[in-house]
Amino acid sequence: MRLLLPLTLLLLGSCASAPPTAPETLSSSALPSQDLSPVAQQIPARTLPTDWARGAVFMEIYVRGFQDSNGDGIGDFRGLISRLDYLQDLGIQGLWLMPVNQSKDRDHGYGVVNYRDVEADYGSRADFQALLEAAHARGMGIIMDYVINHSSDANPLFADAKANRNGKRDWYIWAERDPYWVNWARQPSWHRTQVGRGDYYYGVFWVDMPDFNLRNPQVLAFHHDNLRYWMNQGVDGFRIDAVGQLIENGPQAYESQPENKPILKDLQTLVHSYPGNFMVCEEPTDPVGAAGRDACGSSFAFGFNRQVRASVKHGKVTKHLSEILQQYPLADMGLVLGSHDSYAGERLMVDLAGDEAAYRLAAATQLTLPGQPFIYYGEEIGMGTSRGNAGDWGLRAPMSWQADGGFSTVTPFRAPADNQADYNAADQQAEPDSLWHHYQQLIALRKAHPALRLGDLQLLAEGPVLAYLRQSGDERVLVVLNYSRQAQALSLPLKSEAPQRLLGQGTLNAGQTLQLRLPAQGLAIYRL
């Protein structure tokens, strides 16, 4: 099934829910210059093991919405540093930072104005460097969101391309007449500059986000230099945005084109030339293709998120989830249940209508399969939707640290989550049987058992109960998840003389076969 509305269209396009107050944008007097100087590789000293990302649990962080440190109502790098111990206690091993480059929108960040500087609202370059060092000291890697498909229309490169046909014109895509293409949401993809007659540029996501001409070797070299620039500073890799839209071959051929793969393969080679660095791509239309060694090498397993949600809601493994578990190269994929984009689904607590048992099953599914699980900030506490906001804006509430806030000492940039009083980090950490502790236990098991982090997957049962074996070397771990709202008995052709329960409920009788009985919406994890 094709997932609609890839990343940035939902952010500000006409089909999206507009924010109650439009984000402040950069004035023309505040526009920076764009550094175009070549960047040579300088591999920094590393404190993380080279395999740190393999099977690791990441958290996606919206810096603006995580923690305010200076009382301006906006999250920042210093605020994130102050919460690293919280993330370490949870067991997080990697952070994906939504865009932190200087941007026109000064909110979501996907309209980049300067690729080699950080958003001033988040702090200084020294603050960002301090964040890298503090995360590394706790054994956490940091990957940055990188926007390769397009820039902001306020980027100096586009200003030059628009005004000077002898300048950076060929860095973007132009037409003398409107070709009348539309994107997946039936919105125009070509936009008139209003400078001269017949001057149209291509911007598939939005008028303010012109697409780069990625057939131009100079543009590709620019992006490679930018990636080297940040990896030289100690960044541990990248989440590459919107890789399905890199090359266009016509009005019906603007997504997932074959020419994308060599571009992505070159990016992968560059990122992996820094020992231990990690790259994962966003490609909702062809996630399996993007995960290939001839492309990104790793991508998000889109489809997984919706099928896990559907399975726990309906009480049985969906046909599509079964296909994903059998056909996706999960070990090379990022596993999400939700994200900053509404096309990935509402906040879990909203979508599951407050069903905590279903929520726990979804989390257990995500955290016991091969691959790299990515938890969206607040997911670990059941955070809801920003009060009074919908769409993407509703998903990006300030983090619910306490019942009465805790994000900032002043009114935050956006309304808090509507369930903050009942679902917040302080209360969840204080309650031993909370969602937060459920996540903490699952992550701890994944870190402690190579079979769960790195092992092969063998499906054993699919129906009301999903059961699978994870194996690495001599270690075998059995995961059994009862999606049904009724107790279920299960017989598995596995032999184990003394299985060790690691987590969960129910009863197990060992012997030539394993006989299990699980309560309604129960789960059990055993080391065999």
Coordinates of C-alpha atoms in Angstrom, one line a residue:
M1 CA 0.0 0.0 0.0
R2 CA 1.4 3.4 -1.0
L3 CA 1.9 5.7 2.0
L4 CA 0.7 9.2 1.2
L5 CA 2.3 12.5 1.9
P6 CA 6.0 12.0 2.3
L7 CA 7.7 14.1 4.8
T8 CA 7.8 17.8 4.2
L9 CA 4.6 18.4 2.3
L10 CA 2.7 17.8 5.5
L11 CA 4.7 20.5 7.3
L12 CA 3.4 23.6 5.6
G13 CA 1.7 22.7 2.4
S14 CA -1.9 23.7 1.6
C15 CA -3.1 20.1 2.4
A16 CA -1.7 20.3 6.0
S17 CA -3.3 21.7 9.1
A18 CA -1.9 25.2 9.5
P19 CA -0.3 26.0 12.9
P20 CA -2.4 28.3 15.1
T21 CA 0.4 30.8 14.9
A22 CA 2.7 30.7 11.9
P23 CA 6.3 30.1 12.7
E24 CA 8.5 33.2 12.7
T25 CA 10.6 33.2 9.5
L26 CA 14.0 34.7 8.8
S27 CA 14.0 38.2 7.5
S28 CA 16.1 39.1 4.4
S29 CA 18.5 41.0 6.6
A30 CA 19.1 37.8 8.6
L31 CA 20.0 35.6 5.6
P32 CA 23.4 34.0 6.0
S33 CA 26.0 33.3 3.3
Q34 CA 26.4 29.6 2.3
D35 CA 29.8 28.2 2.7
L36 CA 30.8 26.3 -0.5
S37 CA 34.4 25.6 0.4
P38 CA 35.6 22.0 -0.2
V39 CA 35.9 19.8 2.9
A40 CA 38.6 17.2 3.3
Q41 CA 38.0 14.1 5.4
Q42 CA 39.3 14.4 9.0
I43 CA 38.2 11.4 11.0
P44 CA 37.7 12.4 14.6
A45 CA 38.7 10.4 17.6
R46 CA 35.9 8.0 18.6
T47 CA 34.7 6.8 21.9
L48 CA 31.8 4.7 20.6
P49 CA 32.5 1.1 19.3
T50 CA 32.3 0.8 15.6
D51 CA 29.2 -1.4 15.8
W52 CA 27.4 0.9 18.2
A53 CA 24.4 1.4 15.9
R54 CA 23.8 -2.3 15.0
G55 CA 20.5 -3.3 16.6
A56 CA 20.6 -0.2 18.8
V57 CA 17.6 1.6 20.2
F58 CA 17.3 5.3 19.0
M59 CA 15.1 8.1 20.1
E60 CA 13.9 10.7 17.6
I61 CA 14.3 14.1 19.2
Y62 CA 12.5 17.3 18.1
V63 CA 15.0 19.7 19.8
R64 CA 12.5 22.6 19.8
G65 CA 10.1 20.5 21.7
F66 CA 12.3 18.6 24.2
Q67 CA 13.6 21.0 26.9
D68 CA 14.0 24.7 27.2
S69 CA 17.1 25.8 29.2
N70 CA 17.1 29.6 28.9
G71 CA 13.4 30.5 29.5
D72 CA 12.4 31.6 26.0
G73 CA 9.8 28.8 25.6
I74 CA 11.9 27.0 22.9
G75 CA 13.8 23.7 23.4
D76 CA 17.6 23.9 22.8
F77 CA 20.8 22.0 22.9
R78 CA 21.6 22.8 26.5
G79 CA 18.1 21.7 27.5
L80 CA 18.7 18.4 25.7
I81 CA 22.0 18.0 27.5
S82 CA 20.2 18.4 30.8
R83 CA 18.0 15.4 29.9
L84 CA 20.6 13.0 28.6
D85 CA 20.7 11.2 31.9
Y86 CA 16.9 10.5 31.5
L87 CA 17.6 9.0 28.1
Q88 CA 20.5 7.0 29.4
D89 CA 18.3 5.6 32.3
L90 CA 15.8 4.6 29.7
G91 CA 18.5 2.8 27.8
I92 CA 18.7 4.9 24.6
Q93 CA 21.8 4.2 22.5
G94 CA 21.4 6.7 19.7
L95 CA 19.6 10.1 19.0
W96 CA 18.2 11.2 15.7
L97 CA 17.9 14.9 15.8
M98 CA 15.3 16.4 13.6
P99 CA 16.9 19.2 11.5
V100 CA 19.1 21.5 13.5
N101 CA 20.5 23.5 10.6
Q102 CA 19.6 27.1 10.3
S103 CA 16.2 27.2 8.5
K104 CA 13.7 29.7 7.1
D105 CA 10.8 28.3 9.1
R106 CA 12.5 28.2 12.4
D107 CA 10.3 25.3 13.5
H108 CA 10.4 22.0 11.7
G109 CA 13.7 22.8 10.0
Y110 CA 13.2 21.1 6.6
G111 CA 13.7 24.4 4.7
V112 CA 17.5 24.7 5.2
V113 CA 19.0 28.2 4.8
N114 CA 22.6 27.3 5.9
Y115 CA 23.8 23.7 5.7
R116 CA 26.9 24.4 7.8
D117 CA 25.4 26.2 10.8
V118 CA 23.0 25.4 13.5
E119 CA 19.6 27.0 14.2
A120 CA 20.3 30.0 16.5
D121 CA 17.1 29.3 18.5
Y122 CA 18.8 26.0 19.7
G123 CA 22.0 27.6 20.8
S124 CA 25.6 28.1 19.5
R125 CA 28.0 25.9 17.7
A126 CA 29.8 25.4 21.1
D127 CA 26.5 24.2 22.6
F128 CA 26.1 21.7 19.8
Q129 CA 29.6 20.5 20.3
A130 CA 28.9 20.2 24.0
L131 CA 25.9 18.0 23.2
L132 CA 28.0 15.7 21.0
E133 CA 30.6 15.3 23.8
A134 CA 28.0 14.8 26.5
A135 CA 26.1 12.2 24.5
H136 CA 29.3 10.3 23.6
A137 CA 30.4 10.3 27.2
R138 CA 27.1 8.4 28.0
G139 CA 27.7 5.9 25.1
M140 CA 25.1 7.5 22.8
G141 CA 25.6 8.3 19.1
I142 CA 24.0 11.3 17.4
I143 CA 22.7 11.3 13.8
M144 CA 21.6 14.5 12.2
D145 CA 18.6 14.9 9.8
Y146 CA 20.0 15.9 6.4
V147 CA 17.8 17.5 3.7
I148 CA 19.4 16.6 0.3
N149 CA 16.4 16.9 -2.0
H150 CA 15.6 20.6 -1.6
S151 CA 16.7 23.8 0.2
S152 CA 14.7 26.7 1.4
D153 CA 13.9 29.4 -1.2
A154 CA 15.7 31.7 1.3
N155 CA 18.9 29.8 0.8
P156 CA 21.6 32.1 -0.8
L157 CA 22.1 29.4 -3.4
F158 CA 18.5 29.7 -4.7
A159 CA 18.6 33.5 -4.4
D160 CA 21.6 33.4 -6.8
A161 CA 20.0 30.9 -9.1
K162 CA 16.8 33.0 -9.4
A163 CA 18.6 36.2 -10.0
N164 CA 21.7 35.2 -12.0
R165 CA 21.4 32.9 -15.0
N166 CA 25.2 32.7 -15.1
G167 CA 25.5 31.8 -11.4
K168 CA 24.0 28.9 -9.6
R169 CA 21.1 28.5 -12.0
D170 CA 21.8 24.9 -12.8
W171 CA 21.8 24.0 -9.1
Y172 CA 18.0 23.9 -9.3
I173 CA 15.5 22.8 -11.9
W174 CA 13.9 25.3 -14.3
A175 CA 11.3 25.6 -17.1
E176 CA 10.4 28.4 -19.4
R177 CA 6.7 27.4 -19.2
D178 CA 4.7 25.7 -16.5
P179 CA 4.8 21.9 -17.2
Y180 CA 1.7 21.5 -15.0
W181 CA 3.0 18.6 -13.0
V182 CA 1.3 17.8 -9.7
N183 CA 2.5 15.8 -6.7
W184 CA 0.9 12.9 -4.8
A185 CA -1.5 15.4 -3.1
R186 CA -2.5 17.0 -6.4
Q187 CA -0.6 20.1 -5.6
P188 CA 1.4 22.0 -8.2
S189 CA 5.1 21.0 -8.4
W190 CA 6.2 24.0 -10.5
H191 CA 6.2 27.5 -9.2
R192 CA 6.7 30.9 -10.9
T193 CA 9.4 33.2 -9.5
Q194 CA 7.6 36.4 -10.6
V195 CA 11.0 37.5 -11.9
G196 CA 10.8 37.8 -15.6
R197 CA 8.5 35.9 -17.9
G198 CA 8.2 32.2 -18.1
D199 CA 10.5 31.4 -15.1
Y200 CA 9.3 28.3 -13.3
Y201 CA 11.2 26.2 -10.7
Y202 CA 10.5 22.7 -9.5
G203 CA 9.5 22.2 -5.9
V204 CA 7.7 19.0 -5.3
F205 CA 6.9 19.5 -1.6
W206 CA 6.1 23.2 -1.4
V207 CA 6.6 26.5 -3.1
D208 CA 9.2 27.5 -0.4
M209 CA 11.3 24.4 -0.9
P210 CA 12.9 24.3 -4.4
D211 CA 14.4 21.0 -5.4
F212 CA 18.1 20.8 -6.1
N213 CA 19.2 19.6 -9.5
L214 CA 20.9 16.4 -8.4
R215 CA 22.0 15.5 -11.9
N216 CA 24.6 18.3 -11.4
P217 CA 27.9 16.9 -10.1
Q218 CA 28.6 20.3 -8.4
V219 CA 25.4 19.9 -6.3
L220 CA 26.3 16.4 -5.3
A221 CA 29.8 17.5 -4.4
F222 CA 28.3 20.3 -2.2
H223 CA 26.2 17.8 -0.3
H224 CA 29.1 15.4 0.2
D225 CA 31.2 18.3 1.6
N226 CA 28.4 19.2 4.0
L227 CA 28.2 15.6 5.3
R228 CA 32.0 15.5 5.7
Y229 CA 31.8 18.9 7.5
W230 CA 29.6 17.5 10.2
M231 CA 31.2 14.1 10.5
N232 CA 34.6 15.9 10.9
Q233 CA 33.0 17.6 14.0
G234 CA 32.0 14.2 15.5
V235 CA 28.5 13.6 14.2
D236 CA 27.9 9.9 14.0
G237 CA 25.8 9.7 10.9
F238 CA 22.6 10.9 9.2
R239 CA 19.0 10.3 8.6
I240 CA 18.6 11.3 5.0
D241 CA 15.3 13.0 4.2
A242 CA 12.9 12.3 1.3
V243 CA 15.3 10.2 -0.8
G244 CA 12.4 9.0 -3.1
Q245 CA 12.2 12.4 -4.7
L246 CA 15.8 13.0 -5.8
I247 CA 15.5 12.6 -9.6
E248 CA 12.5 13.4 -11.8
N249 CA 11.8 11.8 -15.2
G250 CA 8.4 13.2 -15.9
P251 CA 5.0 14.1 -14.5
Q252 CA 4.2 10.5 -13.5
A253 CA 7.9 9.5 -12.8
Y254 CA 9.1 11.8 -10.0
E255 CA 9.4 9.2 -7.2
S256 CA 11.7 6.2 -6.6
Q257 CA 13.5 6.6 -9.9
P258 CA 16.4 4.2 -10.7
E259 CA 18.8 7.1 -10.9
N260 CA 18.3 7.7 -7.1
K261 CA 20.2 4.6 -6.2
P262 CA 23.7 5.5 -7.4
I263 CA 23.3 8.9 -5.6
L264 CA 22.3 7.0 -2.4
K265 CA 25.1 4.4 -2.8
D266 CA 27.7 7.2 -3.0
L267 CA 26.2 8.8 0.2
Q268 CA 26.4 5.4 1.9
T269 CA 30.0 5.0 0.9
L270 CA 30.9 8.4 2.1
V271 CA 29.2 8.0 5.5
H272 CA 30.7 4.5 6.1
S273 CA 34.2 5.8 5.2
Y274 CA 34.0 7.2 8.8
P275 CA 34.4 4.1 11.0
G276 CA 31.2 3.3 12.9
N277 CA 29.1 6.0 11.3
F278 CA 25.5 5.1 10.4
M279 CA 23.0 6.2 7.7
V280 CA 19.3 5.5 7.4
C281 CA 16.9 6.9 4.7
E282 CA 13.3 7.9 4.5
E283 CA 11.7 6.3 1.5
P284 CA 8.0 5.4 2.1
T285 CA 7.3 4.4 -1.4
D286 CA 10.1 1.8 -1.7
P287 CA 11.6 1.1 1.7
V288 CA 13.0 -2.3 0.8
G289 CA 14.7 -0.9 -2.3
A290 CA 16.2 1.9 -0.3
A291 CA 17.6 -0.5 2.3
G292 CA 19.6 -2.4 -0.4
R293 CA 23.4 -2.4 -0.4
D294 CA 23.2 -0.6 -3.8
A295 CA 21.3 2.3 -2.3
C296 CA 21.2 3.6 1.3
G297 CA 22.0 0.3 3.0
S298 CA 19.4 1.1 5.6
S299 CA 15.9 2.6 5.5
F300 CA 12.8 2.9 7.7
A301 CA 10.5 0.0 7.4
F302 CA 7.4 2.0 6.4
G303 CA 4.3 -0.2 6.5
F304 CA 5.5 -1.9 9.7
N305 CA 4.2 1.0 11.8
R306 CA 0.7 0.9 10.5
Q307 CA 0.5 -2.9 10.5
V308 CA 1.7 -3.3 14.1
R309 CA -0.9 -0.7 15.1
A310 CA -3.6 -2.6 13.1
S311 CA -2.7 -5.9 14.6
V312 CA -2.8 -4.8 18.2
K313 CA -6.1 -3.0 17.6
H314 CA -7.8 -5.8 15.8
G315 CA -6.5 -8.6 18.0
K316 CA -4.6 -10.6 15.4
V317 CA -1.6 -10.5 13.1
T318 CA -2.6 -8.8 9.9
K319 CA -1.7 -10.4 6.5
H320 CA 0.4 -7.3 5.7
L321 CA 2.4 -7.5 9.0
S322 CA 3.1 -11.2 8.3
E323 CA 4.4 -10.3 4.8
I324 CA 6.6 -7.5 6.2
L325 CA 8.1 -9.9 8.8
Q326 CA 8.9 -12.4 6.1
Q327 CA 10.0 -10.1 3.2
Y328 CA 11.6 -7.0 4.7
P329 CA 15.3 -7.1 5.4
L330 CA 14.5 -6.0 9.0
A331 CA 18.1 -6.1 10.2
D332 CA 18.9 -3.3 7.9
M333 CA 15.9 -1.2 8.7
G334 CA 14.7 1.3 11.2
L335 CA 11.5 0.3 13.0
V336 CA 9.1 3.1 13.9
L337 CA 5.7 3.1 15.4
G338 CA 5.2 6.8 14.9
S339 CA 7.2 9.9 14.1
H340 CA 6.9 13.7 13.6
D341 CA 4.9 13.1 10.4
S342 CA 1.2 12.4 10.6
Y343 CA 1.5 10.1 7.6
A344 CA 3.2 7.7 10.0
G345 CA 0.1 7.8 12.2
E346 CA -1.3 9.7 15.2
R347 CA 0.4 9.6 18.6
L348 CA 0.1 5.9 19.7
M349 CA -2.0 6.8 22.8
V350 CA -4.5 8.6 20.5
D351 CA -4.6 5.9 17.8
L352 CA -5.0 3.1 20.4
A353 CA -7.8 5.0 22.2
G354 CA -5.9 4.7 25.5
D355 CA -5.6 0.9 25.4
E356 CA -2.4 0.5 27.5
A357 CA -2.3 -3.3 27.0
A358 CA -2.3 -2.8 23.2
Y359 CA 0.3 -0.1 23.6
R360 CA 2.6 -2.5 25.5
L361 CA 2.2 -5.1 22.8
A362 CA 3.1 -2.7 20.1
A363 CA 6.2 -1.6 22.0
A364 CA 7.2 -5.2 22.7
T365 CA 6.9 -6.0 19.0
Q366 CA 9.1 -3.1 17.9
L367 CA 11.8 -3.7 20.5
T368 CA 12.2 -7.5 20.1
L369 CA 12.6 -7.7 16.3
P370 CA 15.8 -7.3 14.2
G371 CA 16.7 -3.9 13.1
Q372 CA 17.1 -0.5 14.7
P373 CA 14.0 0.6 16.8
F374 CA 13.3 4.4 16.8
I375 CA 11.1 5.7 19.6
Y376 CA 9.5 9.1 19.0
Y377 CA 10.1 11.3 22.0
G378 CA 7.2 11.0 24.5
E379 CA 6.2 7.6 23.1
E380 CA 7.8 6.0 26.1
I381 CA 5.3 7.8 28.4
G382 CA 2.2 7.6 26.3
M383 CA 2.3 11.3 25.4
G384 CA -0.8 12.6 23.5
T385 CA -1.4 15.4 21.0
S386 CA -0.7 19.1 21.4
R387 CA -3.8 20.7 22.8
G388 CA -5.8 22.4 20.1
N389 CA -3.5 21.3 17.3
A390 CA -3.9 18.7 14.5
G391 CA -1.8 17.0 11.9
D392 CA 2.0 17.4 12.2
W393 CA 1.7 20.3 14.7
G394 CA -0.3 18.1 17.0
L395 CA 2.5 15.5 17.0
R396 CA 5.1 18.0 18.1
A397 CA 4.1 19.1 21.5
P398 CA 6.6 20.1 24.2
M399 CA 7.8 17.1 26.1
S400 CA 5.5 16.2 29.1
W401 CA 8.1 16.1 31.9
Q402 CA 5.7 16.8 34.8
A403 CA 2.0 17.0 35.4
D404 CA 2.3 20.8 35.4
G405 CA 4.8 21.1 32.6
G406 CA 8.5 21.1 33.3
F407 CA 9.5 21.9 29.7
S408 CA 10.0 25.6 30.3
T409 CA 9.6 28.3 32.9
V410 CA 7.5 30.4 30.5
T411 CA 4.6 29.6 28.1
P412 CA 6.1 27.2 25.6
F413 CA 6.1 27.7 21.8
R414 CA 3.2 25.3 21.4
A415 CA 0.5 24.0 23.6
P416 CA 1.4 21.0 25.8
A417 CA 0.0 17.5 25.2
D418 CA -3.6 17.1 26.1
N419 CA -2.9 14.2 28.5
Q420 CA 0.1 15.8 30.3
A421 CA -1.6 15.6 33.7
D422 CA -1.9 11.8 33.5
Y423 CA 1.0 10.8 31.3
N424 CA 4.2 12.5 32.1
A425 CA 7.8 11.4 32.7
A426 CA 7.9 12.2 36.5
D427 CA 4.9 10.2 37.3
Q428 CA 5.8 7.3 34.9
Q429 CA 9.2 7.0 36.4
A430 CA 7.8 6.9 39.9
E431 CA 5.3 4.1 39.0
P432 CA 7.0 0.7 38.7
D433 CA 4.4 -0.8 36.4
S434 CA 4.2 2.2 34.0
L435 CA 4.7 2.4 30.3
W436 CA 8.1 4.0 30.9
H437 CA 9.3 1.0 32.9
H438 CA 7.9 -1.3 30.3
Y439 CA 10.1 0.4 27.7
Q440 CA 13.1 0.4 30.0
Q441 CA 12.8 -3.3 30.7
L442 CA 12.4 -4.2 27.0
I443 CA 15.4 -2.0 26.0
A444 CA 17.5 -3.6 28.8
L445 CA 16.7 -7.1 27.6
R446 CA 17.6 -6.1 24.0
K447 CA 21.0 -4.8 25.2
A448 CA 21.7 -7.7 27.5
H449 CA 20.9 -10.5 25.0
P450 CA 22.7 -10.7 21.6
A451 CA 19.9 -12.8 20.3
L452 CA 17.4 -9.9 20.7
R453 CA 19.7 -7.2 19.4
L454 CA 21.5 -9.1 16.6
G455 CA 19.9 -12.5 16.1
D456 CA 18.1 -14.1 13.2
L457 CA 14.3 -14.2 13.1
Q458 CA 12.3 -17.4 12.8
L459 CA 8.5 -17.0 12.8
L460 CA 6.7 -19.7 14.7
A461 CA 3.0 -18.6 14.9
E462 CA 0.9 -15.9 13.3
G463 CA -2.7 -15.4 14.3
P464 CA -4.2 -14.1 17.5
V465 CA -0.7 -14.9 18.8
L466 CA 2.6 -13.8 17.2
A467 CA 5.5 -16.0 18.2
Y468 CA 9.1 -15.9 17.0
L469 CA 12.5 -17.1 17.8
R470 CA 15.6 -14.9 17.8
Q471 CA 18.9 -16.7 17.7
S472 CA 22.5 -15.5 17.8
G473 CA 25.2 -18.2 18.2
D474 CA 24.1 -20.5 21.0
E475 CA 21.6 -18.1 22.5
R476 CA 17.9 -18.5 21.7
V477 CA 15.2 -16.1 22.9
L478 CA 11.5 -16.9 22.4
V479 CA 9.0 -13.9 22.1
V480 CA 5.3 -14.6 22.3
L481 CA 2.7 -11.8 22.0
N482 CA -1.0 -12.4 22.4
Y483 CA -2.7 -9.7 20.4
S484 CA -6.1 -11.2 21.3
R485 CA -8.4 -9.9 24.0
Q486 CA -8.9 -13.5 25.1
A487 CA -6.5 -15.9 26.8
Q488 CA -4.7 -18.2 24.3
A489 CA -2.9 -21.5 24.5
L490 CA -0.1 -22.4 22.1
S491 CA 2.1 -25.4 21.4
L492 CA 5.5 -24.8 19.8
P493 CA 7.8 -27.4 18.3
L494 CA 10.7 -26.2 20.4
K495 CA 12.7 -28.3 23.0
S496 CA 14.1 -26.6 26.1
E497 CA 14.8 -28.3 29.4
A498 CA 15.0 -25.2 31.6
P499 CA 13.6 -22.1 29.9
Q500 CA 14.3 -18.8 31.7
R501 CA 11.5 -16.2 31.8
L502 CA 12.9 -12.8 31.0
L503 CA 9.7 -10.8 31.0
G504 CA 5.9 -11.3 31.0
Q505 CA 3.1 -13.4 32.2
G506 CA 1.4 -16.7 31.6
T507 CA 2.6 -20.3 32.1
L508 CA 5.0 -22.5 30.1
N509 CA 5.5 -26.2 30.4
A510 CA 8.8 -27.5 28.9
G511 CA 9.7 -30.7 27.2
Q512 CA 9.8 -32.0 23.7
T513 CA 7.4 -29.2 22.8
L514 CA 6.7 -26.0 24.7
Q515 CA 3.2 -25.5 25.9
L516 CA 2.3 -21.9 26.7
R517 CA -0.8 -20.2 28.0
L518 CA -1.0 -16.4 27.9
P519 CA -3.7 -14.1 29.3
A520 CA -5.6 -11.7 27.1
Q521 CA -3.2 -9.2 25.6
G522 CA -0.3 -10.8 27.4
L523 CA 3.3 -11.3 26.4
A524 CA 6.1 -13.5 27.4
I525 CA 9.8 -13.6 26.6
Y526 CA 11.9 -16.6 27.4
R527 CA 15.6 -17.5 27.1
L528 CA 15.7 -21.2 26.0

